[in-house]
Amino acid sequence: MLRIEKLKKFKSNFPILVGNNTISNHLCESLIKEISSSETFDDLIMGGRSRINKGSKNFKKYINKSKISKKLFQLFNSKKFYNKIENIFKKNFKNQSWVNLYPPKLFNTKKFTIKKKINSIELKALLGKNYKHTNVNLDIDFSVSKGGYRLRPHRDDITRLYNFLIYLTDIPRKNGGSLTIYKKKAKKNIRKSFKRFPKMSELEIVKSFTPKKGTVVFFQSTPNSYHGVKRFIEKNCPKRFFIYGSYAQNTPVIWKYKDATYYPHIIYSKKRMLTSFHDANYLTSEPKY
Ligand SMILES: [Fe+2]
């Protein structure tokens, strides 16, 4: 169903693999049809993205009536496929610079990241204190974006190991909506901290991808994996259909880069937000739990 053996290494400051035509046009069409015929979406985020999320009642309903989406979901939601992805990364990035200090022992097919709004204290309680005994699970959503959708530069959730995007529509360059990869401008303190949401002035663009039908992008969710989406203008253009997912741990990931270890520090906030909206910095010091 997915020609992942065709994934190619992409030159960046963190591990990215890209595959063109990894999904056939025919399958893309079927997936668009299935997403379009969903009557209900779970939420609307980031200025115009409607999602059907793993874990919701709606997702179950959607999967049961959508044959191709179900097949794709079952493929990704398996230890076998997770191992395959991990091995492709290991093979392509032999002198792996970023290493997960406590690799997961178990693949949990049932688990998903909760989509409930919580504050930072509740988030810390949810993640627990023991970051060493890790499991991994798939998070996935079937999405469609309308005009106005954009994402400012960020790094994903601290529990993420790998993220992936599957583009189902061709978007003309003039309509924006491109996935942009950023890198932190070289400064002396570059190795000391990695903010979740750096300022635009701290970053430079490495590359922008214009979404193409059937393209799949996988990237390792390392502390410096900064990415964003340029504003999508829906004018004389189809909606932006895509599938977004990640392999996430039940605890935050502690990353090692050469001799340095990076620990996530969750930023205090009274505000109730989705777990993936919380701010956290990766620092070389251990946090006080
Ligand atoms: Fe992201």
Short mmCIF file of C-alpha atoms and ligand atoms in Angstrom, two decimals:
data_model
loop_
_atom_site.label_atom_id
_atom_site.label_comp_id
_atom_site.label_asym_id
_atom_site.label_seq_id
_atom_site.Cartn_x
_atom_site.Cartn_y
_atom_site.Cartn_z
CA MET A 1 0.00 0.00 0.00
CA LEU A 2 2.94 2.30 0.78
CA ARG A 3 6.17 2.23 -1.20
CA ILE A 4 8.33 3.16 1.75
CA GLU A 5 11.43 1.48 0.38
CA LYS A 6 11.61 4.53 -1.91
CA LEU A 7 12.10 7.02 0.94
CA LYS A 8 15.08 9.27 0.37
CA LYS A 9 17.32 11.04 2.79
CA PHE A 10 16.86 14.75 2.83
CA LYS A 11 19.67 17.15 3.67
CA SER A 12 18.76 18.94 6.87
CA ASN A 13 20.04 19.51 10.39
CA PHE A 14 17.78 16.72 11.69
CA PRO A 15 16.79 13.35 10.16
CA ILE A 16 14.12 13.66 7.47
CA LEU A 17 13.04 11.10 4.86
CA VAL A 18 10.87 12.01 1.91
CA GLY A 19 9.15 9.82 -0.63
CA ASN A 20 7.44 11.00 -3.81
CA ASN A 21 4.59 8.84 -5.10
CA THR A 22 4.86 6.71 -1.98
CA ILE A 23 1.07 6.41 -2.19
CA SER A 24 -0.49 5.86 -5.60
CA ASN A 25 -2.82 8.48 -7.11
CA HIS A 26 -5.63 5.98 -7.00
CA LEU A 27 -5.25 5.46 -3.24
CA CYS A 28 -4.99 9.23 -2.66
CA GLU A 29 -8.31 9.71 -4.48
CA SER A 30 -9.97 7.01 -2.38
CA LEU A 31 -8.66 8.53 0.85
CA ILE A 32 -9.90 12.01 -0.15
CA LYS A 33 -13.30 10.54 -0.91
CA GLU A 34 -13.43 8.88 2.48
CA ILE A 35 -12.38 12.00 4.40
CA SER A 36 -14.80 14.17 2.37
CA SER A 37 -17.71 11.93 3.16
CA SER A 38 -17.11 12.12 6.91
CA GLU A 39 -20.03 14.08 8.34
CA THR A 40 -18.32 14.97 11.59
CA PHE A 41 -14.84 16.05 12.57
CA ASP A 42 -13.46 16.04 16.11
CA ASP A 43 -12.00 19.50 16.21
CA LEU A 44 -10.97 22.52 14.22
CA ILE A 45 -7.49 23.82 14.96
CA MET A 46 -4.87 26.27 13.75
CA GLY A 47 -7.06 28.48 11.67
CA GLY A 48 -8.84 25.90 9.55
CA ARG A 49 -7.74 22.30 9.99
CA SER A 50 -10.54 19.79 10.67
CA ARG A 51 -9.37 16.53 12.20
CA ILE A 52 -10.59 13.01 12.84
CA ASN A 53 -8.35 11.82 15.68
CA LYS A 54 -7.33 8.35 16.79
CA GLY A 55 -9.07 7.70 20.10
CA SER A 56 -12.36 9.47 19.43
CA LYS A 57 -15.71 7.72 18.98
CA ASN A 58 -15.95 9.46 15.67
CA PHE A 59 -12.62 7.96 14.60
CA LYS A 60 -13.92 4.45 15.26
CA LYS A 61 -17.00 5.17 13.23
CA TYR A 62 -14.93 6.69 10.45
CA ILE A 63 -12.50 3.75 10.32
CA ASN A 64 -15.31 1.23 10.24
CA LYS A 65 -16.92 2.75 7.19
CA SER A 66 -13.69 3.77 5.38
CA LYS A 67 -11.95 0.78 3.87
CA ILE A 68 -8.71 2.38 2.67
CA SER A 69 -8.28 4.58 5.76
CA LYS A 70 -8.74 1.48 7.89
CA LYS A 71 -6.08 -0.40 5.97
CA LEU A 72 -3.66 2.49 6.28
CA PHE A 73 -4.42 2.89 9.99
CA GLN A 74 -3.86 -0.80 10.67
CA LEU A 75 -0.59 -0.74 8.76
CA PHE A 76 0.78 2.17 10.83
CA ASN A 77 -0.69 0.94 14.11
CA SER A 78 1.63 -2.04 14.38
CA LYS A 79 4.93 -2.84 16.00
CA LYS A 80 6.13 -4.31 12.73
CA PHE A 81 5.69 -1.08 10.81
CA TYR A 82 7.13 1.02 13.64
CA ASN A 83 10.26 -1.17 13.62
CA LYS A 84 10.46 -0.86 9.87
CA ILE A 85 10.45 2.94 10.07
CA GLU A 86 13.02 2.91 12.85
CA ASN A 87 15.27 0.62 10.81
CA ILE A 88 14.99 2.82 7.72
CA PHE A 89 16.12 5.79 9.83
CA LYS A 90 18.98 3.79 11.33
CA LYS A 91 20.11 2.64 7.91
CA ASN A 92 19.93 6.11 6.37
CA PHE A 93 21.46 7.99 9.28
CA LYS A 94 24.22 5.62 10.28
CA ASN A 95 26.17 8.00 12.46
CA GLN A 96 22.99 8.87 14.23
CA SER A 97 23.64 12.07 16.09
CA TRP A 98 20.37 12.20 18.04
CA VAL A 99 19.57 9.16 20.16
CA ASN A 100 16.58 8.40 22.37
CA LEU A 101 18.16 7.59 25.74
CA TYR A 102 15.36 5.23 26.85
CA PRO A 103 13.97 3.39 23.81
CA PRO A 104 10.46 1.97 24.17
CA LYS A 105 10.03 -1.69 25.05
CA LEU A 106 6.44 -2.14 24.06
CA PHE A 107 4.22 -1.02 21.20
CA ASN A 108 0.75 -0.22 22.51
CA THR A 109 -1.83 -0.38 19.71
CA LYS A 110 -4.67 0.85 21.94
CA LYS A 111 -3.07 3.95 23.40
CA PHE A 112 -3.35 7.48 21.98
CA THR A 113 -2.51 10.96 23.19
CA ILE A 114 -5.57 12.39 24.89
CA LYS A 115 -7.21 15.33 23.19
CA LYS A 116 -8.42 16.99 26.39
CA LYS A 117 -7.48 20.49 27.46
CA ILE A 118 -5.31 20.42 30.57
CA ASN A 119 -2.97 22.82 32.41
CA SER A 120 0.77 22.22 32.88
CA ILE A 121 0.34 20.70 36.36
CA GLU A 122 -2.16 18.18 35.04
CA LEU A 123 0.16 17.50 32.11
CA LYS A 124 3.08 16.72 34.44
CA ALA A 125 0.84 14.41 36.48
CA LEU A 126 -0.27 12.68 33.28
CA LEU A 127 3.28 12.09 32.09
CA GLY A 128 4.42 10.79 35.46
CA LYS A 129 7.88 11.05 37.01
CA ASN A 130 9.52 8.00 35.60
CA TYR A 131 10.79 8.82 32.14
CA LYS A 132 12.80 5.60 31.81
CA HIS A 133 10.14 2.95 31.30
CA THR A 134 8.77 3.84 27.93
CA ASN A 135 6.13 2.46 25.61
CA VAL A 136 5.32 3.75 22.18
CA ASN A 137 2.01 4.27 20.39
CA LEU A 138 0.68 5.64 17.15
CA ASP A 139 -1.19 8.95 17.00
CA ILE A 140 -2.90 9.70 13.73
CA ASP A 141 -5.48 12.04 12.29
CA PHE A 142 -7.20 12.37 8.96
CA SER A 143 -7.30 16.07 8.17
CA VAL A 144 -8.61 18.60 5.74
CA SER A 145 -7.57 22.25 5.79
CA LYS A 146 -9.30 25.22 4.34
CA GLY A 147 -7.84 28.64 3.62
CA GLY A 148 -6.18 30.38 6.55
CA TYR A 149 -4.51 27.26 7.92
CA ARG A 150 -0.97 27.91 9.04
CA LEU A 151 1.50 26.77 11.65
CA ARG A 152 4.20 28.97 13.10
CA PRO A 153 7.67 27.38 13.45
CA HIS A 154 7.76 24.88 16.28
CA ARG A 155 8.96 21.52 17.43
CA ASP A 156 6.38 18.85 18.17
CA ASP A 157 5.34 17.45 21.52
CA ILE A 158 8.10 16.24 23.88
CA THR A 159 6.71 12.68 23.76
CA ARG A 160 7.19 12.33 20.00
CA LEU A 161 9.79 10.10 18.37
CA TYR A 162 8.83 10.28 14.71
CA ASN A 163 6.29 12.41 12.89
CA PHE A 164 4.89 11.82 9.45
CA LEU A 165 2.76 13.59 6.88
CA ILE A 166 0.96 12.07 3.95
CA TYR A 167 -0.19 14.59 1.35
CA LEU A 168 -3.24 13.66 -0.66
CA THR A 169 -3.72 16.79 -2.81
CA ASP A 170 -1.56 18.77 -5.20
CA ILE A 171 -1.38 22.38 -4.07
CA PRO A 172 -0.09 25.00 -6.53
CA ARG A 173 2.90 26.88 -5.13
CA LYS A 174 1.06 30.21 -5.22
CA ASN A 175 -1.52 28.89 -2.77
CA GLY A 176 1.05 28.40 -0.01
CA GLY A 177 0.45 25.68 2.54
CA SER A 178 4.03 24.49 2.18
CA LEU A 179 5.81 22.57 4.90
CA THR A 180 8.85 24.59 5.90
CA ILE A 181 11.91 23.25 7.69
CA TYR A 182 13.88 25.67 9.85
CA LYS A 183 17.18 25.64 11.61
CA LYS A 184 18.38 27.66 14.54
CA LYS A 185 20.86 30.32 13.49
CA ALA A 186 24.33 29.37 14.68
CA LYS A 187 25.05 30.93 18.03
CA LYS A 188 27.39 29.91 20.78
CA ASN A 189 24.61 28.72 23.05
CA ILE A 190 23.05 26.57 20.32
CA ARG A 191 23.76 23.36 22.17
CA LYS A 192 22.38 24.51 25.50
CA SER A 193 18.70 24.95 24.86
CA PHE A 194 16.01 24.22 22.30
CA LYS A 195 12.82 26.14 22.81
CA ARG A 196 9.57 24.70 21.57
CA PHE A 197 8.53 27.94 19.88
CA PRO A 198 11.61 29.94 18.87
CA LYS A 199 11.21 33.43 17.48
CA MET A 200 11.31 33.79 13.72
CA SER A 201 14.45 35.94 14.12
CA GLU A 202 16.27 32.99 15.75
CA LEU A 203 15.64 30.77 12.74
CA GLU A 204 16.57 30.43 9.12
CA ILE A 205 14.71 28.47 6.46
CA VAL A 206 16.34 25.24 5.30
CA LYS A 207 13.71 24.23 2.77
CA SER A 208 10.02 24.47 1.87
CA PHE A 209 8.06 21.55 0.40
CA THR A 210 4.96 22.26 -1.60
CA PRO A 211 2.51 19.46 -0.85
CA LYS A 212 2.27 16.96 -3.70
CA LYS A 213 -0.23 14.19 -4.03
CA GLY A 214 1.21 10.91 -2.74
CA THR A 215 4.23 12.46 -1.01
CA VAL A 216 5.15 11.14 2.40
CA VAL A 217 7.47 12.93 4.83
CA PHE A 218 8.87 11.27 7.93
CA PHE A 219 11.06 13.12 10.41
CA GLN A 220 12.61 12.37 13.74
CA SER A 221 11.12 14.64 16.41
CA THR A 222 14.48 15.75 17.80
CA PRO A 223 14.77 18.90 20.00
CA ASN A 224 15.90 20.93 16.96
CA SER A 225 13.30 19.61 14.48
CA TYR A 226 11.76 23.00 13.76
CA HIS A 227 9.04 23.09 11.13
CA GLY A 228 5.95 25.06 10.19
CA VAL A 229 3.33 25.53 7.51
CA LYS A 230 3.02 28.71 5.44
CA ARG A 231 -0.46 30.19 5.27
CA PHE A 232 -2.69 28.25 2.89
CA ILE A 233 -4.75 30.34 0.50
CA GLU A 234 -7.78 28.49 -0.79
CA LYS A 235 -8.48 30.25 -4.06
CA ASN A 236 -9.00 28.32 -7.27
CA CYS A 237 -7.52 25.40 -5.43
CA PRO A 238 -8.72 22.17 -3.84
CA LYS A 239 -8.81 21.85 -0.07
CA ARG A 240 -5.62 20.55 1.51
CA PHE A 241 -6.26 16.92 2.42
CA PHE A 242 -3.58 15.17 4.43
CA ILE A 243 -2.89 12.56 7.05
CA TYR A 244 -0.78 13.48 10.01
CA GLY A 245 0.68 11.12 12.51
CA SER A 246 3.40 10.32 14.94
CA TYR A 247 4.93 7.61 17.02
CA ALA A 248 4.84 8.95 20.56
CA GLN A 249 5.97 7.67 23.92
CA ASN A 250 3.88 7.53 27.09
CA THR A 251 6.61 9.68 28.71
CA PRO A 252 8.71 12.58 27.40
CA VAL A 253 11.71 11.64 25.32
CA ILE A 254 15.17 12.32 26.73
CA TRP A 255 17.50 12.94 23.82
CA LYS A 256 21.24 12.50 23.62
CA TYR A 257 23.37 14.41 21.15
CA LYS A 258 27.04 13.39 21.24
CA ASP A 259 28.03 13.97 24.89
CA ALA A 260 25.09 16.14 25.83
CA THR A 261 21.79 14.94 27.27
CA TYR A 262 18.69 17.06 26.75
CA TYR A 263 15.82 16.99 29.23
CA PRO A 264 12.41 18.49 28.54
CA HIS A 265 11.26 21.27 30.88
CA ILE A 266 7.52 21.84 30.73
CA ILE A 267 6.67 25.53 31.02
CA TYR A 268 4.21 26.38 33.80
CA SER A 269 0.80 27.45 32.55
CA LYS A 270 -2.56 27.81 34.23
CA LYS A 271 -4.20 27.81 30.85
CA ARG A 272 -5.92 24.60 29.81
CA MET A 273 -4.65 23.47 26.42
CA LEU A 274 -4.28 20.31 24.35
CA THR A 275 -1.10 18.43 25.34
CA SER A 276 0.37 19.26 21.94
CA PHE A 277 -0.06 23.02 22.59
CA HIS A 278 2.00 23.09 25.79
CA ASP A 279 5.36 24.81 25.73
CA ALA A 280 8.52 22.99 26.79
CA ASN A 281 12.23 23.63 26.40
CA TYR A 282 14.95 21.06 25.98
CA LEU A 283 17.84 21.89 28.31
CA THR A 284 20.99 20.10 29.36
CA SER A 285 19.97 20.22 33.03
CA GLU A 286 17.61 17.73 34.66
CA PRO A 287 14.21 19.17 35.62
CA LYS A 288 12.92 19.08 39.20
CA TYR A 289 9.75 17.02 39.16
FE FE B 1 4.34 19.93 14.07
#
